């Protein structure tokens, strides 16, 4: 149990964590150092969920393009990630329960790429995440976000397209964890107003109902708090809906290095508890995903 500064008591866990500088161009520290930090912070269990590699040169993230990575190098690095993660899983088994998985993308061609990675590496679990629309990395920065809005025609249309793509991903792979449910709000200072738009609201509720039907876990993701947002992903109205409808929720620190392991967890858990949620965290079922 973790005794927090807010008088909450809960098990430290992460359904979405473990990015490291070894295998991710925008993270820091080695994977071993990140895993050690989880152990040092007395985590009961953690899911290592490194980003999947793209096979499309045009979709390589900007920081990795600058480093000169090619698709075959990204694939080799990802293969090395799985090898080291499995070794750490065995090495730390008496101190830390590690689930080895990966985080999906949802760009053009992702369906085959995700299915191939599942077959090749047999992950314990996967996090289903959408970071691209129209093959633009909308969370790459405000300029990418603006380009995505323009490509979609309006910000409301972009939100709708995001939740439609998210549902497609959920239905195709049934990922154990749905990553940062409302990431699409990342660079929108008026995102609270979007939730009242009928077409957006209907899609959010539709997706949450599907998550409930499939018995998946919502990622209570603290990454937004690192960047100064007032609340974690998932936003207040959808968090309330999930709690009301008994949808599984568990925290994800979305760590990108030692410094972000367990960071902001108290704030996110306080938000959850204040909304009526509980801290009896669901653990992702092993191999809770499919390929279609």
mmCIF file of C-alpha atoms in Angstrom:
data_model
loop_
_atom_site.group_PDB
_atom_site.id
_atom_site.type_symbol
_atom_site.label_atom_id
_atom_site.label_comp_id
_atom_site.label_asym_id
_atom_site.label_seq_id
_atom_site.Cartn_x
_atom_site.Cartn_y
_atom_site.Cartn_z
ATOM 1 C CA UNK A 1 0.000 0.000 0.000
ATOM 2 C CA UNK A 2 1.077 3.568 -0.667
ATOM 3 C CA UNK A 3 0.374 6.107 2.062
ATOM 4 C CA UNK A 4 -0.001 9.372 0.183
ATOM 5 C CA UNK A 5 0.193 13.002 1.178
ATOM 6 C CA UNK A 6 -3.553 13.313 0.564
ATOM 7 C CA UNK A 7 -4.393 10.623 3.140
ATOM 8 C CA UNK A 8 -5.334 8.227 0.387
ATOM 9 C CA UNK A 9 -4.159 4.655 0.690
ATOM 10 C CA UNK A 10 -3.887 2.621 -2.480
ATOM 11 C CA UNK A 11 -1.681 0.156 -4.307
ATOM 12 C CA UNK A 12 0.746 1.785 -6.702
ATOM 13 C CA UNK A 13 0.123 0.262 -10.129
ATOM 14 C CA UNK A 14 0.338 1.421 -13.730
ATOM 15 C CA UNK A 15 -1.648 0.028 -16.646
ATOM 16 C CA UNK A 16 0.284 2.265 -19.042
ATOM 17 C CA UNK A 17 3.924 2.871 -18.285
ATOM 18 C CA UNK A 18 7.518 1.995 -18.877
ATOM 19 C CA UNK A 19 8.592 4.149 -21.829
ATOM 20 C CA UNK A 20 12.346 4.602 -21.637
ATOM 21 C CA UNK A 21 15.117 6.415 -23.451
ATOM 22 C CA UNK A 22 16.506 3.072 -24.564
ATOM 23 C CA UNK A 23 13.530 2.396 -26.823
ATOM 24 C CA UNK A 24 11.644 5.692 -27.200
ATOM 25 C CA UNK A 25 13.022 8.853 -28.770
ATOM 26 C CA UNK A 26 11.049 11.210 -26.510
ATOM 27 C CA UNK A 27 11.737 9.395 -23.218
ATOM 28 C CA UNK A 28 14.729 9.333 -20.862
ATOM 29 C CA UNK A 29 16.808 6.819 -18.877
ATOM 30 C CA UNK A 30 17.277 3.139 -19.551
ATOM 31 C CA UNK A 31 14.521 0.558 -19.326
ATOM 32 C CA UNK A 32 16.334 -1.091 -16.425
ATOM 33 C CA UNK A 33 16.467 2.229 -14.559
ATOM 34 C CA UNK A 34 12.753 2.782 -15.141
ATOM 35 C CA UNK A 35 11.889 -0.715 -13.898
ATOM 36 C CA UNK A 36 14.106 -0.192 -10.856
ATOM 37 C CA UNK A 37 12.224 3.041 -10.141
ATOM 38 C CA UNK A 38 8.935 1.122 -10.144
ATOM 39 C CA UNK A 39 10.416 -1.354 -7.690
ATOM 40 C CA UNK A 40 11.810 1.468 -5.520
ATOM 41 C CA UNK A 41 8.347 3.075 -5.455
ATOM 42 C CA UNK A 42 6.831 -0.202 -4.226
ATOM 43 C CA UNK A 43 4.591 -0.787 -7.223
ATOM 44 C CA UNK A 44 2.479 -3.920 -6.907
ATOM 45 C CA UNK A 45 2.454 -4.366 -10.678
ATOM 46 C CA UNK A 46 3.226 -2.408 -13.821
ATOM 47 C CA UNK A 47 2.549 -2.799 -17.526
ATOM 48 C CA UNK A 48 5.498 -1.978 -19.772
ATOM 49 C CA UNK A 49 3.934 -0.524 -22.908
ATOM 50 C CA UNK A 50 6.532 0.758 -25.342
ATOM 51 C CA UNK A 51 5.289 2.372 -28.557
ATOM 52 C CA UNK A 52 4.960 0.068 -31.542
ATOM 53 C CA UNK A 53 7.355 0.742 -34.448
ATOM 54 C CA UNK A 54 5.992 2.078 -37.716
ATOM 55 C CA UNK A 55 6.793 0.456 -41.042
ATOM 56 C CA UNK A 56 6.033 3.701 -42.900
ATOM 57 C CA UNK A 57 8.997 6.054 -43.173
ATOM 58 C CA UNK A 58 6.634 9.048 -43.408
ATOM 59 C CA UNK A 59 5.121 8.223 -40.012
ATOM 60 C CA UNK A 60 8.337 8.009 -38.004
ATOM 61 C CA UNK A 61 8.051 10.491 -35.087
ATOM 62 C CA UNK A 62 9.914 13.777 -35.638
ATOM 63 C CA UNK A 63 12.508 13.210 -32.909
ATOM 64 C CA UNK A 64 13.375 9.800 -34.342
ATOM 65 C CA UNK A 65 13.479 11.134 -37.886
ATOM 66 C CA UNK A 66 16.027 13.670 -36.641
ATOM 67 C CA UNK A 67 18.046 10.813 -35.171
ATOM 68 C CA UNK A 68 18.109 9.125 -38.568
ATOM 69 C CA UNK A 69 15.950 6.085 -37.759
ATOM 70 C CA UNK A 70 14.577 3.945 -40.575
ATOM 71 C CA UNK A 71 11.639 1.524 -40.231
ATOM 72 C CA UNK A 72 13.882 -1.551 -40.064
ATOM 73 C CA UNK A 73 15.913 0.045 -37.272
ATOM 74 C CA UNK A 74 12.758 0.848 -35.323
ATOM 75 C CA UNK A 75 11.638 -2.757 -35.704
ATOM 76 C CA UNK A 76 15.013 -4.050 -34.485
ATOM 77 C CA UNK A 77 14.874 -1.706 -31.511
ATOM 78 C CA UNK A 78 11.350 -2.899 -30.661
ATOM 79 C CA UNK A 79 12.466 -6.532 -30.857
ATOM 80 C CA UNK A 80 15.288 -5.668 -28.447
ATOM 81 C CA UNK A 81 12.756 -4.012 -26.137
ATOM 82 C CA UNK A 82 10.725 -7.195 -25.886
ATOM 83 C CA UNK A 83 13.819 -9.268 -25.240
ATOM 84 C CA UNK A 84 15.057 -7.014 -22.440
ATOM 85 C CA UNK A 85 11.577 -6.553 -20.957
ATOM 86 C CA UNK A 86 11.133 -10.333 -20.709
ATOM 87 C CA UNK A 87 14.527 -10.619 -19.017
ATOM 88 C CA UNK A 88 13.565 -7.924 -16.492
ATOM 89 C CA UNK A 89 10.219 -9.624 -15.941
ATOM 90 C CA UNK A 90 12.060 -12.755 -14.833
ATOM 91 C CA UNK A 91 14.727 -10.898 -12.891
ATOM 92 C CA UNK A 92 12.269 -8.803 -10.860
ATOM 93 C CA UNK A 93 9.593 -11.445 -10.336
ATOM 94 C CA UNK A 94 10.119 -11.512 -6.562
ATOM 95 C CA UNK A 95 9.956 -7.717 -6.239
ATOM 96 C CA UNK A 96 7.625 -6.478 -8.955
ATOM 97 C CA UNK A 97 4.909 -8.051 -11.081
ATOM 98 C CA UNK A 98 5.674 -6.930 -14.647
ATOM 99 C CA UNK A 99 3.359 -7.335 -17.625
ATOM 100 C CA UNK A 100 5.176 -6.903 -20.928
ATOM 101 C CA UNK A 101 3.147 -5.278 -23.669
ATOM 102 C CA UNK A 102 3.084 -2.422 -26.115
ATOM 103 C CA UNK A 103 1.059 0.641 -27.056
ATOM 104 C CA UNK A 104 -0.660 0.658 -30.422
ATOM 105 C CA UNK A 105 -0.989 3.348 -33.020
ATOM 106 C CA UNK A 106 -3.949 3.771 -35.378
ATOM 107 C CA UNK A 107 -2.476 5.255 -38.547
ATOM 108 C CA UNK A 108 -2.941 3.878 -42.052
ATOM 109 C CA UNK A 109 -1.993 0.203 -42.099
ATOM 110 C CA UNK A 110 -1.948 -0.205 -38.316
ATOM 111 C CA UNK A 111 -4.284 -3.180 -38.428
ATOM 112 C CA UNK A 112 -1.759 -5.505 -40.051
ATOM 113 C CA UNK A 113 1.190 -4.064 -38.157
ATOM 114 C CA UNK A 114 -0.463 -4.551 -34.747
ATOM 115 C CA UNK A 115 -1.604 -8.057 -35.653
ATOM 116 C CA UNK A 116 1.908 -8.976 -36.812
ATOM 117 C CA UNK A 117 3.476 -7.664 -33.589
ATOM 118 C CA UNK A 118 1.003 -9.612 -31.484
ATOM 119 C CA UNK A 119 1.788 -12.811 -33.364
ATOM 120 C CA UNK A 120 5.537 -12.207 -33.237
ATOM 121 C CA UNK A 121 5.922 -11.198 -29.596
ATOM 122 C CA UNK A 122 2.885 -12.669 -27.803
ATOM 123 C CA UNK A 123 2.505 -9.692 -25.441
ATOM 124 C CA UNK A 124 0.922 -10.087 -22.030
ATOM 125 C CA UNK A 125 -1.354 -7.154 -22.851
ATOM 126 C CA UNK A 126 -1.677 -4.167 -25.150
ATOM 127 C CA UNK A 127 -2.772 -0.574 -24.687
ATOM 128 C CA UNK A 128 -5.048 0.619 -27.467
ATOM 129 C CA UNK A 129 -4.122 4.213 -28.267
ATOM 130 C CA UNK A 130 -4.832 6.686 -31.068
ATOM 131 C CA UNK A 131 -2.194 9.383 -31.685
ATOM 132 C CA UNK A 132 -2.785 10.060 -35.397
ATOM 133 C CA UNK A 133 -5.638 11.286 -37.570
ATOM 134 C CA UNK A 134 -5.248 11.559 -41.333
ATOM 135 C CA UNK A 135 -1.764 10.178 -40.563
ATOM 136 C CA UNK A 136 -0.874 13.380 -38.686
ATOM 137 C CA UNK A 137 0.577 13.024 -35.186
ATOM 138 C CA UNK A 138 -1.953 15.354 -33.558
ATOM 139 C CA UNK A 139 -0.326 15.195 -30.118
ATOM 140 C CA UNK A 140 3.118 16.042 -31.504
ATOM 141 C CA UNK A 141 2.661 19.741 -30.726
ATOM 142 C CA UNK A 142 0.240 22.613 -31.356
ATOM 143 C CA UNK A 143 1.331 22.945 -34.973
ATOM 144 C CA UNK A 144 0.519 19.280 -35.656
ATOM 145 C CA UNK A 145 -2.796 19.691 -33.872
ATOM 146 C CA UNK A 146 -3.679 22.688 -36.059
ATOM 147 C CA UNK A 147 -2.763 20.712 -39.177
ATOM 148 C CA UNK A 148 -5.066 17.908 -38.047
ATOM 149 C CA UNK A 149 -7.959 20.312 -37.484
ATOM 150 C CA UNK A 150 -7.438 21.685 -40.977
ATOM 151 C CA UNK A 151 -7.268 18.221 -42.523
ATOM 152 C CA UNK A 152 -10.483 17.135 -40.786
ATOM 153 C CA UNK A 153 -12.339 20.332 -41.672
ATOM 154 C CA UNK A 154 -13.144 21.569 -38.164
ATOM 155 C CA UNK A 155 -12.221 20.853 -34.584
ATOM 156 C CA UNK A 156 -15.587 19.193 -33.957
ATOM 157 C CA UNK A 157 -15.079 16.939 -36.980
ATOM 158 C CA UNK A 158 -11.608 16.081 -35.671
ATOM 159 C CA UNK A 159 -13.019 15.012 -32.306
ATOM 160 C CA UNK A 160 -15.643 12.880 -34.038
ATOM 161 C CA UNK A 161 -13.045 11.260 -36.269
ATOM 162 C CA UNK A 162 -10.866 10.520 -33.241
ATOM 163 C CA UNK A 163 -13.598 8.683 -31.370
ATOM 164 C CA UNK A 164 -14.637 6.803 -34.512
ATOM 165 C CA UNK A 165 -11.057 5.614 -35.014
ATOM 166 C CA UNK A 166 -10.832 4.691 -31.334
ATOM 167 C CA UNK A 167 -13.955 2.533 -31.620
ATOM 168 C CA UNK A 168 -12.551 0.833 -34.710
ATOM 169 C CA UNK A 169 -9.372 -0.012 -32.780
ATOM 170 C CA UNK A 170 -11.335 -1.256 -29.768
ATOM 171 C CA UNK A 171 -13.553 -3.503 -31.891
ATOM 172 C CA UNK A 172 -10.667 -4.914 -33.905
ATOM 173 C CA UNK A 173 -8.226 -5.759 -31.107
ATOM 174 C CA UNK A 174 -10.154 -5.567 -27.802
ATOM 175 C CA UNK A 175 -7.073 -4.167 -26.023
ATOM 176 C CA UNK A 176 -6.894 -4.902 -22.315
ATOM 177 C CA UNK A 177 -6.388 -1.175 -21.687
ATOM 178 C CA UNK A 178 -7.825 1.772 -23.609
ATOM 179 C CA UNK A 179 -5.123 4.437 -23.477
ATOM 180 C CA UNK A 180 -5.802 8.074 -22.529
ATOM 181 C CA UNK A 181 -9.438 7.943 -23.656
ATOM 182 C CA UNK A 182 -9.775 11.634 -24.574
ATOM 183 C CA UNK A 183 -6.244 12.467 -25.734
ATOM 184 C CA UNK A 184 -7.794 14.438 -28.590
ATOM 185 C CA UNK A 185 -8.246 17.377 -26.191
ATOM 186 C CA UNK A 186 -4.480 17.735 -25.685
ATOM 187 C CA UNK A 187 -4.009 21.106 -27.418
ATOM 188 C CA UNK A 188 -7.566 22.432 -27.142
ATOM 189 C CA UNK A 189 -7.970 25.021 -24.355
ATOM 190 C CA UNK A 190 -11.740 24.952 -24.884
ATOM 191 C CA UNK A 191 -12.100 21.182 -24.747
ATOM 192 C CA UNK A 192 -14.692 21.274 -21.965
ATOM 193 C CA UNK A 193 -17.092 22.930 -24.411
ATOM 194 C CA UNK A 194 -16.652 20.069 -26.888
ATOM 195 C CA UNK A 195 -18.265 17.595 -24.534
ATOM 196 C CA UNK A 196 -21.609 19.382 -24.976
ATOM 197 C CA UNK A 197 -21.540 19.021 -28.778
ATOM 198 C CA UNK A 198 -24.127 16.280 -29.467
ATOM 199 C CA UNK A 199 -22.111 14.451 -32.125
ATOM 200 C CA UNK A 200 -19.040 14.323 -29.851
ATOM 201 C CA UNK A 201 -20.977 13.468 -26.719
ATOM 202 C CA UNK A 202 -22.799 10.615 -28.451
ATOM 203 C CA UNK A 203 -19.507 9.123 -29.618
ATOM 204 C CA UNK A 204 -17.928 9.330 -26.164
ATOM 205 C CA UNK A 205 -20.868 7.536 -24.585
ATOM 206 C CA UNK A 206 -20.951 4.981 -27.410
ATOM 207 C CA UNK A 207 -17.259 4.161 -26.916
ATOM 208 C CA UNK A 208 -17.552 3.959 -23.141
ATOM 209 C CA UNK A 209 -20.497 1.580 -23.488
ATOM 210 C CA UNK A 210 -18.453 -0.604 -25.823
ATOM 211 C CA UNK A 211 -15.538 -0.610 -23.368
ATOM 212 C CA UNK A 212 -17.997 -1.777 -20.724
ATOM 213 C CA UNK A 213 -19.398 -4.511 -22.997
ATOM 214 C CA UNK A 214 -15.924 -5.855 -23.706
ATOM 215 C CA UNK A 215 -14.827 -5.621 -20.043
ATOM 216 C CA UNK A 216 -11.776 -3.487 -20.892
ATOM 217 C CA UNK A 217 -9.907 -1.104 -18.566
ATOM 218 C CA UNK A 218 -9.845 2.681 -18.888
ATOM 219 C CA UNK A 219 -6.436 4.248 -18.375
ATOM 220 C CA UNK A 220 -6.622 7.021 -15.739
ATOM 221 C CA UNK A 221 -3.659 8.679 -17.388
ATOM 222 C CA UNK A 222 -1.618 11.343 -15.590
ATOM 223 C CA UNK A 223 0.426 12.517 -18.587
ATOM 224 C CA UNK A 224 -1.821 15.552 -19.050
ATOM 225 C CA UNK A 225 -0.934 16.697 -15.529
ATOM 226 C CA UNK A 226 2.761 16.714 -16.440
ATOM 227 C CA UNK A 227 1.883 19.242 -19.122
ATOM 228 C CA UNK A 228 -0.137 21.547 -16.881
ATOM 229 C CA UNK A 229 -3.665 20.354 -17.626
ATOM 230 C CA UNK A 230 -6.212 20.669 -14.800
ATOM 231 C CA UNK A 231 -7.305 17.023 -14.892
ATOM 232 C CA UNK A 232 -6.034 13.648 -16.039
ATOM 233 C CA UNK A 233 -7.279 11.745 -19.039
ATOM 234 C CA UNK A 234 -10.193 10.777 -18.662
ATOM 235 C CA UNK A 235 -12.059 14.106 -18.389
ATOM 236 C CA UNK A 236 -14.608 14.736 -15.621
ATOM 237 C CA UNK A 237 -17.902 13.972 -17.441
ATOM 238 C CA UNK A 238 -16.583 10.724 -18.895
ATOM 239 C CA UNK A 239 -14.939 9.751 -15.638
ATOM 240 C CA UNK A 240 -18.307 10.243 -13.909
ATOM 241 C CA UNK A 241 -20.048 8.192 -16.596
ATOM 242 C CA UNK A 242 -17.507 5.388 -16.261
ATOM 243 C CA UNK A 243 -17.898 5.310 -12.481
ATOM 244 C CA UNK A 244 -21.693 5.351 -12.721
ATOM 245 C CA UNK A 245 -21.663 2.430 -15.155
ATOM 246 C CA UNK A 246 -19.021 0.366 -13.335
ATOM 247 C CA UNK A 247 -16.466 0.557 -16.120
ATOM 248 C CA UNK A 248 -13.045 -0.632 -15.028
ATOM 249 C CA UNK A 249 -10.540 2.156 -14.305
ATOM 250 C CA UNK A 250 -6.901 1.939 -13.240
ATOM 251 C CA UNK A 251 -4.113 4.528 -13.116
ATOM 252 C CA UNK A 252 -1.425 4.833 -15.747
ATOM 253 C CA UNK A 253 1.585 7.008 -14.982
ATOM 254 C CA UNK A 254 2.574 6.933 -18.682
ATOM 255 C CA UNK A 255 6.139 7.285 -17.459
ATOM 256 C CA UNK A 256 8.770 8.497 -19.895
ATOM 257 C CA UNK A 257 11.732 8.099 -17.565
ATOM 258 C CA UNK A 258 12.594 7.705 -13.898
ATOM 259 C CA UNK A 259 11.373 11.187 -12.936
ATOM 260 C CA UNK A 260 7.836 10.474 -14.122
ATOM 261 C CA UNK A 261 7.424 7.089 -12.427
ATOM 262 C CA UNK A 262 4.482 7.520 -10.011
ATOM 263 C CA UNK A 263 4.476 11.296 -10.568
ATOM 264 C CA UNK A 264 1.064 12.995 -10.176
ATOM 265 C CA UNK A 265 -0.510 9.714 -9.136
ATOM 266 C CA UNK A 266 -1.958 11.196 -5.934
ATOM 267 C CA UNK A 267 -3.663 13.967 -7.870
ATOM 268 C CA UNK A 268 -5.236 11.550 -10.344
ATOM 269 C CA UNK A 269 -6.366 9.125 -7.650
ATOM 270 C CA UNK A 270 -7.799 12.012 -5.615
ATOM 271 C CA UNK A 271 -9.795 13.075 -8.671
ATOM 272 C CA UNK A 272 -11.092 9.538 -9.089
ATOM 273 C CA UNK A 273 -12.067 9.125 -5.439
ATOM 274 C CA UNK A 274 -13.701 12.567 -5.284
ATOM 275 C CA UNK A 275 -15.866 11.523 -8.234
ATOM 276 C CA UNK A 276 -16.999 8.397 -6.381
ATOM 277 C CA UNK A 277 -14.534 5.894 -7.791
ATOM 278 C CA UNK A 278 -12.646 3.190 -5.911
ATOM 279 C CA UNK A 279 -9.012 2.094 -5.721
ATOM 280 C CA UNK A 280 -9.535 -1.646 -6.024
ATOM 281 C CA UNK A 281 -7.562 -1.672 -9.247
ATOM 282 C CA UNK A 282 -8.378 -4.222 -11.963
ATOM 283 C CA UNK A 283 -5.304 -5.983 -13.279
ATOM 284 C CA UNK A 284 -5.224 -6.552 -17.053
ATOM 285 C CA UNK A 285 -5.968 -10.154 -17.921
ATOM 286 C CA UNK A 286 -3.042 -11.843 -19.635
ATOM 287 C CA UNK A 287 -3.317 -11.889 -23.424
ATOM 288 C CA UNK A 288 -6.582 -9.913 -23.298
ATOM 289 C CA UNK A 289 -6.587 -8.942 -26.964
ATOM 290 C CA UNK A 290 -7.626 -10.468 -30.266
ATOM 291 C CA UNK A 291 -6.720 -10.105 -33.926
ATOM 292 C CA UNK A 292 -9.380 -9.945 -36.598
#
